[in-house]
XYZ file of C-alpha atoms in Angstrom:
211
model
C 10.897 -0.754 -24.971
C 12.070 2.779 -24.172
C 12.776 3.901 -20.614
C 9.837 6.363 -20.714
C 7.525 3.537 -21.746
C 8.851 1.413 -18.884
C 8.176 4.270 -16.479
C 4.598 4.647 -17.727
C 4.145 0.908 -17.553
C 5.568 0.733 -14.043
C 3.121 3.324 -12.701
C 0.100 1.402 -13.981
C 1.440 -2.024 -13.176
C 2.544 -1.040 -9.678
C -1.041 -0.558 -8.515
C -2.081 -3.868 -10.059
C 0.805 -5.685 -8.403
C 0.226 -4.077 -4.998
C -3.500 -4.829 -5.195
C -2.758 -8.445 -6.097
C -0.402 -8.808 -3.123
C -2.815 -7.023 -0.760
C -5.600 -9.395 -1.794
C -3.347 -12.251 -0.729
C -3.002 -10.715 2.734
C 0.358 -9.003 2.265
C -0.155 -5.951 4.499
C 2.966 -3.994 3.408
C 1.462 -3.910 -0.080
C -1.770 -2.386 1.238
C 0.188 0.106 3.332
C 2.026 1.204 0.204
C -1.290 1.710 -1.603
C -2.408 3.913 1.288
C 0.833 5.892 1.075
C 0.401 6.334 -2.664
C -3.148 7.692 -2.447
C -3.756 9.178 0.993
C -3.048 12.726 -0.194
C -5.330 12.448 -3.208
C -8.083 10.950 -1.076
C -7.771 13.807 1.416
C -7.961 16.304 -1.453
C -11.132 14.673 -2.765
C -12.749 14.652 0.665
C -11.840 18.327 1.126
C -14.009 19.167 -1.879
C -17.034 18.151 0.180
C -16.040 18.210 3.856
C -15.034 21.727 4.771
C -14.166 21.057 8.399
C -10.450 20.232 8.231
C -10.509 18.551 11.613
C -12.812 15.869 10.161
C -11.005 15.185 6.871
C -8.418 12.834 8.359
C -11.130 10.773 10.109
C -13.118 10.464 6.882
C -9.960 9.479 4.981
C -9.255 6.760 7.529
C -12.796 5.465 7.104
C -12.289 5.414 3.332
C -9.225 3.184 3.566
C -10.960 0.876 6.050
C -13.726 0.434 3.470
C -11.140 -0.060 0.713
C -9.425 -2.776 2.727
C -12.677 -4.616 3.435
C -13.873 -4.353 -0.180
C -10.525 -5.164 -1.792
C -11.342 -8.861 -2.397
C -14.271 -7.694 -4.551
C -12.197 -5.287 -6.653
C -12.124 -6.794 -10.148
C -10.043 -4.170 -11.918
C -12.802 -3.018 -14.282
C -11.605 0.527 -13.606
C -8.277 1.797 -12.334
C -7.609 1.286 -8.633
C -7.600 5.033 -8.001
C -10.942 5.557 -9.786
C -12.412 2.848 -7.567
C -10.956 4.446 -4.418
C -12.149 7.853 -5.605
C -15.736 6.624 -5.792
C -15.497 5.191 -2.279
C -14.053 8.497 -1.042
C -16.873 10.544 -2.593
C -19.594 8.274 -1.200
C -17.977 8.168 2.248
C -17.686 11.948 2.358
C -21.317 12.367 1.310
C -22.472 9.863 3.927
C -20.426 11.734 6.537
C -22.180 14.986 5.698
C -25.598 13.315 5.749
C -24.808 11.826 9.157
C -23.828 15.290 10.350
C -27.004 16.752 8.800
C -24.985 19.096 6.626
C -25.609 20.293 3.129
C -23.605 18.444 0.466
C -21.655 20.838 -1.711
C -20.310 20.002 -5.174
C -22.403 16.854 -5.179
C -22.024 16.517 -8.958
C -18.276 15.948 -8.867
C -17.339 13.845 -11.862
C -15.050 10.842 -11.607
C -13.069 12.229 -14.539
C -11.915 15.088 -12.288
C -10.191 12.645 -9.960
C -6.721 12.928 -11.480
C -6.705 16.716 -11.214
C -7.231 16.499 -7.444
C -3.813 14.899 -7.076
C -2.099 18.242 -7.622
C -4.243 20.104 -5.094
C -2.136 22.002 -2.562
C -4.403 21.207 0.393
C -3.212 18.626 2.920
C 0.241 18.323 1.379
C 1.494 17.579 4.893
C -0.043 14.101 4.563
C 2.575 13.305 1.909
C 5.656 13.032 4.117
C 9.223 13.061 2.742
C 9.587 9.414 3.801
C 6.455 8.462 1.866
C 7.637 10.334 -1.232
C 11.035 8.634 -1.047
C 9.486 5.200 -0.522
C 7.222 5.628 -3.548
C 10.095 6.789 -5.719
C 12.265 3.863 -4.653
C 9.432 1.408 -5.245
C 8.780 2.794 -8.716
C 12.477 2.487 -9.589
C 12.484 -1.148 -8.522
C 9.307 -1.757 -10.527
C 10.760 -0.107 -13.640
C 13.909 -2.193 -13.402
C 11.947 -5.405 -12.809
C 9.804 -4.786 -15.884
C 12.781 -3.903 -18.065
C 14.443 -7.207 -17.141
C 11.441 -9.357 -18.042
C 11.760 -11.540 -21.147
C 9.961 -9.908 -24.064
C 7.068 -12.391 -24.094
C 6.357 -11.891 -20.389
C 6.678 -8.121 -20.708
C 4.264 -7.998 -23.630
C 1.713 -10.188 -21.853
C 1.711 -8.125 -18.645
C 1.498 -4.855 -20.611
C -1.459 -6.057 -22.644
C -3.203 -7.234 -19.467
C -2.465 -4.480 -16.938
C -1.978 -1.404 -19.141
C -4.156 -2.073 -22.185
C -6.761 -3.987 -20.166
C -7.163 -6.839 -22.656
C -8.823 -10.091 -21.701
C -6.876 -13.351 -21.718
C -8.670 -14.309 -24.923
C -7.696 -11.031 -26.603
C -4.093 -11.384 -25.466
C -3.982 -14.926 -26.820
C -5.158 -13.647 -30.178
C -2.739 -10.713 -30.123
C 0.233 -12.906 -29.224
C -0.905 -15.857 -31.362
C -0.676 -18.394 -28.550
C -3.022 -20.515 -26.380
C -4.814 -18.918 -23.414
C -2.941 -21.278 -21.107
C 0.337 -19.823 -22.353
C -0.962 -16.301 -21.728
C -1.919 -17.189 -18.153
C 1.490 -18.753 -17.596
C 3.308 -15.700 -18.934
C 1.301 -13.280 -16.821
C 1.780 -15.451 -13.736
C 5.545 -15.592 -14.315
C 5.727 -11.844 -14.936
C 3.825 -11.085 -11.723
C 5.987 -13.527 -9.808
C 9.168 -11.838 -11.047
C 7.805 -8.407 -10.143
C 6.671 -9.729 -6.763
C 10.150 -11.098 -6.024
C 11.654 -7.715 -6.866
C 9.184 -5.742 -4.733
C 8.883 -8.019 -1.718
C 12.167 -7.061 0.048
C 11.345 -3.371 -0.298
C 7.794 -3.782 0.986
C 8.947 -5.930 3.890
C 11.611 -3.383 4.780
C 9.017 -0.599 4.759
C 6.678 -2.663 6.945
C 9.426 -3.587 9.414
C 10.515 0.037 9.609
C 6.988 1.105 10.576
C 6.759 -1.648 13.175
C 10.033 -0.455 14.682
C 8.764 3.122 14.895
C 5.539 1.970 16.568
C 7.494 -0.009 19.175
C 9.614 2.972 20.230
């Protein structure tokens, strides 16, 4: 697999891995998801909520809802698409509560990716957050590249191509039990590679809060 393919794979798999860890109660993983998407969420909210002083509060409410609903996230859509829908609904509810007119109420989910490049609220994406994401993605890319070919193929088919276990078993010409084992081992290897970095990030934040 080429390095560019690994990079593409790492971006898509990173969310899946962080979501999986967050579901298991690993808070640094959820914090990293917040860091990855807080700017995009703020940009989405800004399309509806025009009062800048309220955008941060609405964004915080969005991630509280995301955290509470995370156990029910099944991965039918991408994690960001799911968060985007929560952000839109939360922003609309905020405006209704404030008895304000909802603008751009027909925003399409397909527009979500384009909001990521919006210049508004760039201050939410701090240099530390950018560096942490870049470092995490490098670790993810390396972890994927070092997976045995059968594990790498299984995790790609599952997390990138979105195939079911049955479809993967057919594609790889092996029993479903073998597919589950390969995906479990791939996730475990990725988890082992990410865990020290996530723990370091979490401990760093705790240290800052205690000062």
